[in-house]
Coordinates of C-alpha atoms and ligand atoms in Angstrom, one line a residue:
M30 CA 102.2 -27.0 -36.1
K31 CA 102.2 -29.7 -33.6
F32 CA 101.6 -27.2 -30.8
R33 CA 98.7 -25.7 -32.7
F34 CA 97.2 -29.1 -33.3
M35 CA 97.4 -29.9 -29.6
S36 CA 95.8 -26.7 -28.6
R37 CA 92.9 -27.4 -31.0
L38 CA 92.5 -30.8 -29.4
G39 CA 92.5 -29.2 -26.0
L40 CA 89.8 -26.8 -27.2
V41 CA 87.7 -29.6 -28.6
A42 CA 88.1 -31.5 -25.3
A43 CA 87.0 -28.5 -23.3
I44 CA 83.9 -28.1 -25.5
F45 CA 83.2 -31.8 -25.2
L46 CA 83.5 -31.7 -21.4
A47 CA 81.3 -28.7 -21.2
L48 CA 78.6 -30.4 -23.4
P49 CA 76.7 -32.6 -20.9
S50 CA 75.6 -29.8 -18.6
A51 CA 75.0 -27.3 -21.5
A52 CA 73.0 -29.9 -23.4
S53 CA 70.8 -30.8 -20.4
A54 CA 69.9 -27.2 -19.7
A55 CA 69.0 -26.7 -23.4
D56 CA 67.0 -29.9 -23.4
K57 CA 64.7 -28.8 -20.6
V58 CA 61.2 -28.1 -21.6
K59 CA 60.6 -24.3 -21.4
A60 CA 57.2 -23.7 -19.9
V61 CA 55.4 -20.4 -19.1
A62 CA 52.5 -20.3 -16.6
S63 CA 50.2 -17.4 -16.5
F64 CA 50.0 -17.1 -12.7
S65 CA 51.8 -18.3 -9.6
I66 CA 49.4 -21.0 -8.5
L67 CA 49.5 -22.7 -11.9
G68 CA 53.3 -22.2 -12.0
D69 CA 53.7 -24.2 -8.9
M70 CA 51.5 -27.0 -10.3
V71 CA 53.6 -27.2 -13.5
A72 CA 56.8 -27.2 -11.4
Q73 CA 55.5 -30.1 -9.3
V74 CA 54.7 -32.2 -12.3
G75 CA 57.7 -31.1 -14.4
G76 CA 60.3 -31.6 -11.8
D77 CA 63.9 -31.4 -13.1
R78 CA 62.9 -31.7 -16.8
V79 CA 61.0 -28.4 -17.0
D80 CA 62.0 -24.8 -16.5
V81 CA 58.9 -22.8 -15.4
A82 CA 58.6 -19.1 -15.8
T83 CA 55.5 -17.4 -14.2
L84 CA 54.0 -14.2 -15.7
V85 CA 51.9 -13.0 -12.7
G86 CA 54.1 -13.7 -9.7
P87 CA 53.5 -13.9 -5.9
N88 CA 50.7 -11.6 -4.6
G89 CA 50.0 -10.4 -8.2
D90 CA 46.5 -9.9 -9.6
A91 CA 46.1 -11.9 -12.8
H92 CA 42.7 -10.3 -13.5
V93 CA 44.1 -6.9 -14.3
F94 CA 47.6 -7.8 -15.4
S95 CA 49.4 -5.8 -18.1
P96 CA 52.1 -7.9 -19.8
T97 CA 55.5 -6.2 -20.4
P98 CA 57.8 -6.6 -23.4
A99 CA 59.9 -8.9 -21.2
D100 CA 56.8 -11.2 -20.7
A101 CA 56.3 -11.3 -24.5
K102 CA 60.0 -12.2 -24.9
A103 CA 59.7 -15.0 -22.3
L104 CA 56.7 -16.4 -24.0
A105 CA 58.3 -16.2 -27.5
S106 CA 61.0 -18.8 -26.6
A107 CA 58.7 -21.1 -24.6
D108 CA 57.6 -24.6 -25.7
V109 CA 54.4 -24.7 -23.7
F110 CA 52.1 -22.0 -22.3
F111 CA 49.9 -23.0 -19.4
V112 CA 46.8 -20.8 -18.7
N113 CA 43.9 -21.2 -16.4
G114 CA 41.2 -20.3 -18.9
L115 CA 37.5 -19.7 -17.9
G116 CA 38.1 -16.0 -18.7
F117 CA 40.6 -15.5 -15.9
E118 CA 43.4 -14.0 -18.0
G119 CA 41.7 -11.5 -20.4
W120 CA 45.2 -10.4 -21.7
I121 CA 46.3 -13.8 -23.1
E122 CA 45.3 -13.3 -26.8
R123 CA 47.0 -9.9 -27.0
L124 CA 50.2 -11.3 -25.4
K125 CA 50.2 -14.3 -27.7
R126 CA 49.9 -12.1 -30.7
S127 CA 52.6 -9.6 -29.6
S128 CA 55.0 -12.4 -28.7
G129 CA 54.6 -14.4 -31.8
F130 CA 54.4 -17.6 -29.7
R131 CA 53.6 -20.6 -31.8
G132 CA 53.7 -23.4 -29.3
E133 CA 51.0 -25.2 -27.5
V134 CA 48.6 -23.2 -25.2
V135 CA 47.3 -25.6 -22.6
V136 CA 44.1 -24.6 -20.7
A137 CA 44.7 -26.2 -17.3
S138 CA 41.0 -26.0 -16.3
G139 CA 39.9 -28.0 -19.4
G140 CA 37.3 -30.6 -18.3
V141 CA 36.4 -28.7 -15.1
K142 CA 32.6 -28.2 -14.5
P143 CA 32.4 -24.3 -14.5
L144 CA 30.4 -22.5 -11.9
T145 CA 28.5 -19.4 -13.0
V146 CA 27.4 -16.5 -10.9
D147 CA 24.7 -13.9 -11.6
E148 CA 26.4 -10.5 -12.0
E149 CA 24.0 -7.6 -12.7
G150 CA 21.6 -10.0 -14.4
A151 CA 24.2 -11.7 -16.6
D152 CA 25.5 -15.2 -16.0
T153 CA 29.3 -14.9 -15.6
V154 CA 31.7 -17.8 -15.5
D155 CA 33.7 -18.0 -12.3
P156 CA 37.4 -18.7 -13.2
H157 CA 38.7 -19.6 -9.7
A158 CA 38.3 -23.4 -10.2
W159 CA 41.6 -24.2 -8.5
Q160 CA 40.0 -23.4 -5.2
D161 CA 38.4 -26.8 -5.2
L162 CA 41.1 -29.5 -4.8
A163 CA 39.1 -31.9 -6.9
N164 CA 39.5 -29.5 -9.7
G165 CA 43.2 -29.2 -8.8
K166 CA 43.5 -32.9 -9.7
I167 CA 42.0 -32.1 -13.2
Y168 CA 44.6 -29.3 -13.7
V169 CA 47.4 -31.7 -12.7
A170 CA 46.2 -34.4 -15.1
N171 CA 46.0 -31.8 -17.9
I172 CA 49.5 -30.5 -17.1
R173 CA 50.9 -34.1 -17.0
D174 CA 49.4 -34.9 -20.4
A175 CA 50.6 -31.7 -22.0
L176 CA 54.2 -32.2 -20.7
I177 CA 54.2 -35.8 -22.1
A178 CA 53.1 -34.4 -25.5
A179 CA 55.8 -31.8 -25.4
D180 CA 58.5 -34.1 -24.2
P181 CA 57.6 -37.8 -24.8
D182 CA 61.0 -39.0 -23.4
G183 CA 60.0 -37.7 -20.0
K184 CA 56.7 -39.7 -19.9
S185 CA 57.6 -42.0 -17.0
V186 CA 59.0 -39.0 -14.9
Y187 CA 55.8 -36.9 -15.5
E188 CA 53.6 -39.8 -14.7
A189 CA 55.4 -40.6 -11.5
N190 CA 55.6 -36.9 -10.4
A191 CA 51.9 -36.4 -11.2
A192 CA 50.9 -39.6 -9.3
K193 CA 52.7 -38.5 -6.2
Y194 CA 51.3 -35.0 -6.4
L195 CA 47.7 -36.2 -7.0
D196 CA 48.1 -38.4 -3.9
A197 CA 49.1 -35.3 -1.9
I198 CA 46.2 -33.3 -3.3
A199 CA 43.8 -36.0 -2.4
G200 CA 45.2 -36.1 1.1
E201 CA 44.9 -32.4 1.5
D202 CA 41.3 -32.5 0.2
R203 CA 40.4 -35.0 3.0
A204 CA 42.2 -32.8 5.6
V205 CA 40.3 -29.7 4.4
K206 CA 36.9 -31.5 4.6
A207 CA 37.7 -32.9 8.0
A208 CA 38.7 -29.5 9.4
L209 CA 35.7 -27.6 7.9
D210 CA 33.1 -30.3 8.7
A211 CA 33.9 -29.7 12.4
L212 CA 32.5 -26.1 12.2
L213 CA 29.0 -25.4 13.4
A214 CA 26.4 -24.9 10.6
A215 CA 25.5 -21.3 11.8
R216 CA 29.2 -20.2 11.6
R217 CA 29.9 -21.5 8.1
K218 CA 29.9 -18.2 6.3
I219 CA 32.6 -15.7 5.4
I220 CA 33.1 -12.4 3.5
T221 CA 35.9 -11.9 1.0
S222 CA 36.7 -8.9 -1.1
H223 CA 36.1 -10.3 -4.6
D224 CA 34.2 -13.5 -5.3
A225 CA 37.1 -15.9 -5.6
F226 CA 36.0 -18.7 -3.3
G227 CA 32.8 -19.9 -5.1
Y228 CA 34.3 -23.3 -5.9
F229 CA 35.8 -23.5 -2.4
G230 CA 32.4 -22.8 -0.8
A231 CA 30.6 -25.2 -3.0
A232 CA 33.1 -28.0 -2.4
Y233 CA 33.5 -27.5 1.3
G234 CA 30.2 -26.2 2.5
I235 CA 31.0 -22.6 3.3
E236 CA 28.8 -19.7 2.3
I237 CA 30.8 -17.0 0.6
I238 CA 29.6 -13.3 0.4
A239 CA 31.7 -10.9 -1.6
P240 CA 31.1 -7.2 -2.5
Q241 CA 33.1 -7.4 -5.7
G242 CA 32.3 -9.8 -8.5
V243 CA 34.4 -12.7 -9.8
S244 CA 36.9 -10.3 -11.3
T245 CA 38.8 -7.4 -9.6
D246 CA 38.5 -5.2 -12.7
S247 CA 35.5 -3.2 -11.4
E248 CA 34.9 -1.6 -8.0
A249 CA 32.0 -2.5 -5.8
S250 CA 29.3 0.2 -5.9
A251 CA 28.1 2.0 -2.8
Q252 CA 24.8 0.2 -3.2
D253 CA 26.6 -3.2 -3.4
V254 CA 28.5 -2.4 -0.2
A255 CA 25.3 -1.2 1.6
K256 CA 23.5 -4.4 0.6
I257 CA 26.4 -6.5 1.8
I258 CA 26.5 -4.7 5.2
R259 CA 22.7 -5.4 5.6
Q260 CA 23.3 -9.0 4.6
I261 CA 26.2 -9.5 7.1
K262 CA 24.2 -8.0 10.0
K263 CA 21.2 -10.2 9.2
A264 CA 23.1 -13.4 8.7
K265 CA 25.4 -12.7 11.6
V266 CA 28.5 -13.5 9.5
P267 CA 31.3 -14.0 12.0
A268 CA 34.4 -13.0 10.0
V269 CA 35.6 -11.0 7.0
F270 CA 38.8 -11.9 5.2
I271 CA 41.1 -9.6 3.3
E272 CA 42.8 -11.0 0.2
T273 CA 46.4 -10.6 -0.7
V274 CA 45.5 -9.5 -4.2
T275 CA 43.0 -6.8 -3.4
D276 CA 42.9 -3.4 -1.6
P277 CA 42.0 -4.1 2.1
R278 CA 40.2 -0.8 2.8
L279 CA 36.8 -1.9 1.7
L280 CA 36.9 -4.9 4.0
D281 CA 38.1 -2.8 6.8
Q282 CA 35.1 -0.5 6.4
I283 CA 32.7 -3.5 6.2
A284 CA 34.3 -5.0 9.4
R285 CA 33.9 -1.6 11.2
E286 CA 30.2 -1.2 10.2
T287 CA 29.1 -4.7 10.9
G288 CA 31.2 -5.7 13.9
A289 CA 32.4 -8.8 12.0
K290 CA 36.0 -9.5 12.9
I291 CA 38.8 -9.6 10.4
G292 CA 39.9 -13.2 10.1
G293 CA 43.2 -12.5 8.4
A294 CA 44.3 -12.7 4.8
L295 CA 43.3 -15.4 2.4
Y296 CA 45.3 -16.4 -0.7
S297 CA 42.8 -16.6 -3.6
D298 CA 44.5 -15.8 -6.9
A299 CA 48.2 -15.8 -6.1
L300 CA 50.7 -17.6 -3.9
S301 CA 52.8 -15.7 -1.3
E302 CA 56.5 -15.1 -1.7
P303 CA 58.6 -18.3 -1.1
D304 CA 59.3 -17.3 2.5
G305 CA 55.6 -16.4 3.1
P306 CA 52.7 -18.6 4.5
A307 CA 51.5 -19.9 1.1
P308 CA 54.5 -20.5 -1.3
T309 CA 52.8 -23.6 -2.9
Y310 CA 49.3 -24.6 -4.0
L311 CA 48.9 -27.0 -1.1
D312 CA 50.4 -24.5 1.4
M313 CA 47.8 -22.0 0.2
F314 CA 45.0 -24.4 1.2
R315 CA 46.6 -25.2 4.6
H316 CA 47.0 -21.4 5.3
N317 CA 43.4 -20.5 4.2
V318 CA 41.7 -23.4 6.0
E319 CA 43.6 -22.7 9.2
A320 CA 42.6 -19.0 9.0
I321 CA 39.0 -19.9 8.3
T322 CA 38.7 -22.5 11.0
Q323 CA 40.3 -20.2 13.6
A324 CA 37.9 -17.4 12.7
L325 CA 34.7 -19.5 12.6
S326 CA 35.3 -21.8 15.6
Y327 CA 34.0 -20.8 19.0
Ligands
LIG414 ZN1 40.1 -13.6 -8.7

């Protein structure tokens, strides 16, 4: 009996010793972000207190994403679900229903002033608000407030992480403006595949021309492409950029027919893999702005 008692004690001690790490993993806030750029922002603010799963990963196209049963399962056990909103993720409602998720859905773009574009006579909301760093600061404030609501004990951590991150975003915003302000007015125009840089262009004074609309869910028509080619020749647009989330063939054709050079690849709707040139939101800006300034400088 004595032996048995001791072994039970040993077992209890082992469980007790294992508890601190097991408890801290279980205590983490489980967040799901709809796409990689937002996932990075949540991770920056959440730090060690938050586990972030991202549905549409690096180089993925969130416009035309089809969630899998594994995505529904990941969402079902989450505490908070961060989405961009502005019509970016048309698959959210369906996924929410199929997963049975009952937690908080946080629209990171809440409070952003939306831009609209005219697409075939209809005003369409442009969802790519993160491409203006001033909007990125609004996203971060929304993420901070949502994490505090989900995990009040972490308030001071989230506030400190967010303050540091907001400073870094403000610094990057100044750097982007300084780099792009140096370009000549006549060179400040680029072509991209789909219309993902409207907020970027409005914030930083670059004219953006795109054969495809604000989503990638429909192809550009032959008439659209012919019109763009005339526009590029007339406006003497110096460079076209392929995007990592769209098929490059259309842009190759436009470059050939107009003589505009290919200025490289821009990250619009997704980050790169961790070892690529744009593994974080701020790295994405550094990469894009460097590619744009190189292509548009004399
Ligand atoms: Zn897009």
